[in-house]
């Protein structure tokens, strides 16, 4: 596609539910990033993939968060047993290589009630 | 730990004015610095990327400068237009895979 695509755009979950957020990066982009953006804040790094390898997951806030990119293209961010503090916009970004400008998707707005 | 600060948090200017947005960072050992634009409900759009060896980058009415030693960057917007209204974010890359973002400056250009 022309850009990074994320789905769903909006997700409302009851506390304790599991959610899965999808990212389709730009075709051929090697690097893929997940960021979390709370209201009124800048994005914060969650995790990084180079192709299918998850090279950095130091930003994942707890073991309830899990990300995968099994075939080096589409990525899924999974949050288990959602909590209210997980409410945020989850942004996916891709780039052709490390150090190149990032291309962001429009994000998934997660609201945990 | 790298910290990025953007001042002011919000700015309102009349159409046609030139303006400067400021970004400061605490660790000068950066790989590059990037300015983004974010429209409400949207993702981020990359505006300019400055490598650590560069002093400035220009794109159209935008000019970004970098002074690594003092830990500062500015984004200059010439002849502002209502379509420039958005939140502008500064992010630094310290050589790891992570970008560290500021909280942004919300710009409103009044027709």
mmCIF file of C-alpha atoms in Angstrom:
data_model
loop_
_atom_site.group_PDB
_atom_site.id
_atom_site.type_symbol
_atom_site.label_atom_id
_atom_site.label_comp_id
_atom_site.label_asym_id
_atom_site.label_seq_id
_atom_site.Cartn_x
_atom_site.Cartn_y
_atom_site.Cartn_z
ATOM 1 C CA UNK A 1 0.000 0.000 0.000
ATOM 2 C CA UNK A 2 0.880 3.653 -0.120
ATOM 3 C CA UNK A 3 1.450 4.039 3.598
ATOM 4 C CA UNK A 4 1.478 2.288 6.952
ATOM 5 C CA UNK A 5 -1.951 0.864 7.714
ATOM 6 C CA UNK A 6 -3.211 0.132 11.217
ATOM 7 C CA UNK A 7 -6.380 -1.618 12.303
ATOM 8 C CA UNK A 8 -8.674 -1.186 14.028
ATOM 9 C CA UNK A 9 -8.691 2.613 14.206
ATOM 10 C CA UNK A 10 -10.593 2.508 17.487
ATOM 11 C CA UNK A 11 -10.897 -0.251 20.065
ATOM 12 C CA UNK A 12 -12.895 -0.222 23.269
ATOM 13 C CA UNK A 13 -12.131 -3.040 25.675
ATOM 14 C CA UNK A 14 -13.439 -3.903 29.087
ATOM 15 C CA UNK A 15 -10.789 -4.173 31.751
ATOM 16 C CA UNK A 16 -9.363 -7.673 31.736
ATOM 17 C CA UNK A 17 -10.009 -8.369 28.050
ATOM 18 C CA UNK A 18 -7.255 -9.238 25.585
ATOM 19 C CA UNK A 19 -6.761 -7.080 22.482
ATOM 20 C CA UNK A 20 -4.768 -7.447 19.264
ATOM 21 C CA UNK A 21 -3.663 -4.470 17.193
ATOM 22 C CA UNK A 22 -2.483 -4.916 13.620
ATOM 23 C CA UNK A 23 0.109 -3.036 11.580
ATOM 24 C CA UNK A 24 0.737 -3.338 7.835
ATOM 25 C CA UNK A 25 4.012 -1.534 7.106
ATOM 26 C CA UNK A 26 5.067 -0.125 3.766
ATOM 27 C CA UNK A 27 6.077 -2.973 1.476
ATOM 28 C CA UNK A 28 9.779 -3.695 1.623
ATOM 29 C CA UNK A 29 10.424 -1.757 4.821
ATOM 30 C CA UNK A 30 12.823 -3.704 6.976
ATOM 31 C CA UNK A 31 12.379 -1.787 10.228
ATOM 32 C CA UNK A 32 9.124 -1.726 12.180
ATOM 33 C CA UNK A 33 8.454 0.103 15.433
ATOM 34 C CA UNK A 34 5.598 0.290 17.928
ATOM 35 C CA UNK A 35 5.068 3.425 20.022
ATOM 36 C CA UNK A 36 2.516 4.274 22.710
ATOM 37 C CA UNK A 37 1.157 7.833 22.899
ATOM 38 C CA UNK A 38 -0.808 8.912 25.953
ATOM 39 C CA UNK A 39 -3.061 11.953 25.723
ATOM 40 C CA UNK A 40 -1.037 15.175 25.581
ATOM 41 C CA UNK A 41 2.290 13.346 25.519
ATOM 42 C CA UNK A 42 4.850 12.472 22.908
ATOM 43 C CA UNK A 43 5.057 8.895 21.670
ATOM 44 C CA UNK A 44 7.058 6.453 23.783
ATOM 45 C CA UNK A 45 8.999 3.545 22.304
ATOM 46 C CA UNK A 46 7.658 0.055 22.885
ATOM 47 C CA UNK A 47 9.487 -2.341 20.581
ATOM 48 C CA UNK A 48 11.500 -2.689 17.356
ATOM 49 C CA UNK A 49 11.686 -5.349 14.648
ATOM 50 C CA UNK A 50 14.241 -5.779 11.910
ATOM 51 C CA UNK A 51 12.508 -8.105 9.472
ATOM 52 C CA UNK A 52 11.070 -10.875 11.673
ATOM 53 C CA UNK A 53 13.578 -10.427 14.490
ATOM 54 C CA UNK A 54 12.495 -8.477 17.557
ATOM 55 C CA UNK A 55 15.740 -6.683 18.365
ATOM 56 C CA UNK A 56 14.514 -4.442 21.165
ATOM 57 C CA UNK A 57 11.519 -4.867 23.441
ATOM 58 C CA UNK A 58 12.813 -2.767 26.296
ATOM 59 C CA UNK A 59 9.909 -0.323 26.106
ATOM 60 C CA UNK A 60 7.139 -2.860 26.659
ATOM 61 C CA UNK A 61 5.621 -1.772 29.997
ATOM 62 C CA UNK A 62 4.834 -5.226 31.340
ATOM 63 C CA UNK A 63 4.718 -8.894 30.426
ATOM 64 C CA UNK A 64 1.087 -8.353 29.416
ATOM 65 C CA UNK A 65 2.386 -6.762 26.218
ATOM 66 C CA UNK A 66 3.590 -8.972 23.401
ATOM 67 C CA UNK A 67 4.503 -8.149 19.792
ATOM 68 C CA UNK A 68 5.290 -10.325 16.818
ATOM 69 C CA UNK A 69 6.185 -10.050 13.145
ATOM 70 C CA UNK A 70 6.452 -13.681 12.067
ATOM 71 C CA UNK A 71 7.023 -13.213 8.345
ATOM 72 C CA UNK A 72 8.828 -9.901 8.454
ATOM 73 C CA UNK A 73 5.905 -7.849 7.175
ATOM 74 C CA UNK A 74 2.636 -7.553 9.149
ATOM 75 C CA UNK A 75 3.030 -7.058 12.885
ATOM 76 C CA UNK A 76 0.612 -7.592 15.757
ATOM 77 C CA UNK A 77 0.769 -5.983 19.184
ATOM 78 C CA UNK A 78 -1.153 -7.998 21.757
ATOM 79 C CA UNK A 79 -2.162 -6.754 25.181
ATOM 80 C CA UNK A 80 -3.441 -9.310 27.655
ATOM 81 C CA UNK A 81 -5.722 -8.546 30.599
ATOM 82 C CA UNK A 82 -6.044 -4.879 29.660
ATOM 83 C CA UNK A 83 -5.914 -2.254 32.396
ATOM 84 C CA UNK A 84 -7.175 1.333 32.369
ATOM 85 C CA UNK A 85 -3.612 2.644 32.191
ATOM 86 C CA UNK A 86 -3.237 0.891 28.833
ATOM 87 C CA UNK A 87 -5.622 3.444 27.305
ATOM 88 C CA UNK A 88 -3.595 5.323 24.683
ATOM 89 C CA UNK A 89 -2.973 5.601 20.958
ATOM 90 C CA UNK A 90 -0.716 2.839 19.674
ATOM 91 C CA UNK A 91 1.358 3.955 16.705
ATOM 92 C CA UNK A 92 3.192 1.745 14.261
ATOM 93 C CA UNK A 93 6.032 3.066 12.103
ATOM 94 C CA UNK A 94 8.252 1.566 9.442
ATOM 95 C CA UNK A 95 11.390 2.586 7.581
ATOM 96 C CA UNK A 96 13.466 1.083 4.793
ATOM 97 C CA UNK A 97 16.509 0.870 7.070
ATOM 98 C CA UNK A 98 17.788 2.014 10.450
ATOM 99 C CA UNK A 99 18.434 5.742 10.468
ATOM 100 C CA UNK A 100 15.960 6.564 7.704
ATOM 101 C CA UNK A 101 12.944 8.764 8.423
ATOM 102 C CA UNK A 102 10.060 6.872 9.979
ATOM 103 C CA UNK A 103 6.671 6.552 8.284
ATOM 104 C CA UNK A 104 3.870 6.399 10.829
ATOM 105 C CA UNK A 105 0.400 4.938 10.582
ATOM 106 C CA UNK A 106 -2.661 6.773 11.916
ATOM 107 C CA UNK A 107 -2.639 4.680 15.062
ATOM 108 C CA UNK A 108 -5.148 2.627 17.021
ATOM 109 C CA UNK A 109 -6.901 4.459 19.844
ATOM 110 C CA UNK A 110 -7.447 1.960 22.670
ATOM 111 C CA UNK A 111 -9.890 2.815 25.436
ATOM 112 C CA UNK A 112 -10.127 0.448 28.391
ATOM 113 C CA UNK A 113 -13.298 0.863 30.439
ATOM 114 C CA UNK B 1 18.487 9.046 30.212
ATOM 115 C CA UNK B 2 17.750 11.319 27.249
ATOM 116 C CA UNK B 3 15.082 13.940 27.888
ATOM 117 C CA UNK B 4 13.569 16.169 25.218
ATOM 118 C CA UNK B 5 11.806 19.430 26.026
ATOM 119 C CA UNK B 6 9.784 21.575 23.653
ATOM 120 C CA UNK B 7 8.933 25.186 24.310
ATOM 121 C CA UNK B 8 6.375 26.664 24.045
ATOM 122 C CA UNK B 9 3.715 24.020 24.648
ATOM 123 C CA UNK B 10 1.275 26.034 22.539
ATOM 124 C CA UNK B 11 1.606 28.955 20.155
ATOM 125 C CA UNK B 12 -0.945 31.059 18.325
ATOM 126 C CA UNK B 13 0.119 33.385 15.503
ATOM 127 C CA UNK B 14 -1.648 35.382 12.775
ATOM 128 C CA UNK B 15 -1.365 34.123 9.219
ATOM 129 C CA UNK B 16 1.756 35.274 7.397
ATOM 130 C CA UNK B 17 4.036 35.491 10.421
ATOM 131 C CA UNK B 18 7.363 33.738 10.616
ATOM 132 C CA UNK B 19 7.801 31.602 13.729
ATOM 133 C CA UNK B 20 10.305 29.460 15.591
ATOM 134 C CA UNK B 21 9.682 26.305 17.574
ATOM 135 C CA UNK B 22 12.290 25.178 20.074
ATOM 136 C CA UNK B 23 13.553 21.763 21.107
ATOM 137 C CA UNK B 24 16.232 20.958 23.682
ATOM 138 C CA UNK B 25 17.760 17.636 24.657
ATOM 139 C CA UNK B 26 19.922 16.611 27.604
ATOM 140 C CA UNK B 27 22.367 14.159 25.998
ATOM 141 C CA UNK B 28 24.320 15.659 23.092
ATOM 142 C CA UNK B 29 25.525 12.249 21.869
ATOM 143 C CA UNK B 30 22.794 11.908 19.278
ATOM 144 C CA UNK B 31 22.705 10.075 15.957
ATOM 145 C CA UNK B 32 20.086 12.323 14.362
ATOM 146 C CA UNK B 33 17.143 14.570 15.173
ATOM 147 C CA UNK B 34 13.783 14.544 13.458
ATOM 148 C CA UNK B 35 10.876 16.980 13.353
ATOM 149 C CA UNK B 36 7.363 15.608 12.897
ATOM 150 C CA UNK B 37 3.939 17.079 12.398
ATOM 151 C CA UNK B 38 0.839 15.501 13.942
ATOM 152 C CA UNK B 39 -2.704 16.455 12.966
ATOM 153 C CA UNK B 40 -5.569 15.631 15.359
ATOM 154 C CA UNK B 41 -6.447 11.933 15.271
ATOM 155 C CA UNK B 42 -3.623 11.197 12.876
ATOM 156 C CA UNK B 43 -0.204 9.663 12.951
ATOM 157 C CA UNK B 44 3.045 11.547 12.593
ATOM 158 C CA UNK B 45 4.399 12.954 9.356
ATOM 159 C CA UNK B 46 8.155 13.346 9.086
ATOM 160 C CA UNK B 47 9.112 16.908 8.118
ATOM 161 C CA UNK B 48 12.882 17.069 8.374
ATOM 162 C CA UNK B 49 15.680 14.791 9.553
ATOM 163 C CA UNK B 50 19.052 16.237 10.535
ATOM 164 C CA UNK B 51 22.028 13.924 10.905
ATOM 165 C CA UNK B 52 24.411 14.643 13.784
ATOM 166 C CA UNK B 53 27.053 15.900 11.330
ATOM 167 C CA UNK B 54 24.687 18.450 9.798
ATOM 168 C CA UNK B 55 23.818 21.954 10.978
ATOM 169 C CA UNK B 56 20.510 22.438 9.186
ATOM 170 C CA UNK B 57 17.987 21.068 6.734
ATOM 171 C CA UNK B 58 15.478 22.916 4.585
ATOM 172 C CA UNK B 59 12.251 21.865 2.928
ATOM 173 C CA UNK B 60 10.106 24.535 1.346
ATOM 174 C CA UNK B 61 9.050 27.032 4.027
ATOM 175 C CA UNK B 62 10.601 24.900 6.786
ATOM 176 C CA UNK B 63 14.137 25.155 8.088
ATOM 177 C CA UNK B 64 15.487 23.080 10.960
ATOM 178 C CA UNK B 65 18.780 23.770 12.675
ATOM 179 C CA UNK B 66 20.819 21.632 15.024
ATOM 180 C CA UNK B 67 23.378 22.708 17.616
ATOM 181 C CA UNK B 68 24.497 19.419 19.110
ATOM 182 C CA UNK B 69 26.955 20.891 21.598
ATOM 183 C CA UNK B 70 24.301 23.020 23.254
ATOM 184 C CA UNK B 71 21.592 20.372 22.915
ATOM 185 C CA UNK B 72 19.231 22.513 20.867
ATOM 186 C CA UNK B 73 17.261 22.439 17.654
ATOM 187 C CA UNK B 74 14.879 24.957 16.150
ATOM 188 C CA UNK B 75 12.195 24.626 13.513
ATOM 189 C CA UNK B 76 11.616 27.821 11.573
ATOM 190 C CA UNK B 77 8.377 28.184 9.618
ATOM 191 C CA UNK B 78 8.244 31.061 7.154
ATOM 192 C CA UNK B 79 5.064 32.858 6.094
ATOM 193 C CA UNK B 80 2.779 30.686 8.206
ATOM 194 C CA UNK B 81 -0.559 29.489 6.793
ATOM 195 C CA UNK B 82 -3.709 28.158 8.500
ATOM 196 C CA UNK B 83 -2.852 24.734 7.051
ATOM 197 C CA UNK B 84 0.273 24.733 9.197
ATOM 198 C CA UNK B 85 -1.898 24.384 12.309
ATOM 199 C CA UNK B 86 -0.908 21.108 13.987
ATOM 200 C CA UNK B 87 1.244 19.739 16.787
ATOM 201 C CA UNK B 88 4.951 19.713 16.017
ATOM 202 C CA UNK B 89 7.095 17.060 17.677
ATOM 203 C CA UNK B 90 10.849 16.850 17.984
ATOM 204 C CA UNK B 91 12.540 13.452 18.407
ATOM 205 C CA UNK B 92 16.163 12.476 18.949
ATOM 206 C CA UNK B 93 17.868 9.214 18.096
ATOM 207 C CA UNK B 94 20.822 8.373 20.329
ATOM 208 C CA UNK B 95 21.997 5.539 18.101
ATOM 209 C CA UNK B 96 19.765 2.837 19.481
ATOM 210 C CA UNK B 97 16.564 1.965 17.716
ATOM 211 C CA UNK B 98 14.546 4.227 19.925
ATOM 212 C CA UNK B 99 13.415 7.768 19.253
ATOM 213 C CA UNK B 100 12.895 9.954 22.306
ATOM 214 C CA UNK B 101 10.130 12.471 21.712
ATOM 215 C CA UNK B 102 9.235 15.778 23.281
ATOM 216 C CA UNK B 103 5.635 16.527 24.220
ATOM 217 C CA UNK B 104 5.199 18.772 21.224
ATOM 218 C CA UNK B 105 4.205 22.351 20.461
ATOM 219 C CA UNK B 106 0.598 22.912 19.411
ATOM 220 C CA UNK B 107 0.560 25.578 16.704
ATOM 221 C CA UNK B 108 -2.520 27.535 15.698
ATOM 222 C CA UNK B 109 -2.290 29.883 12.710
ATOM 223 C CA UNK B 110 -5.170 32.339 12.724
ATOM 224 C CA UNK B 111 -6.523 33.477 9.329
#
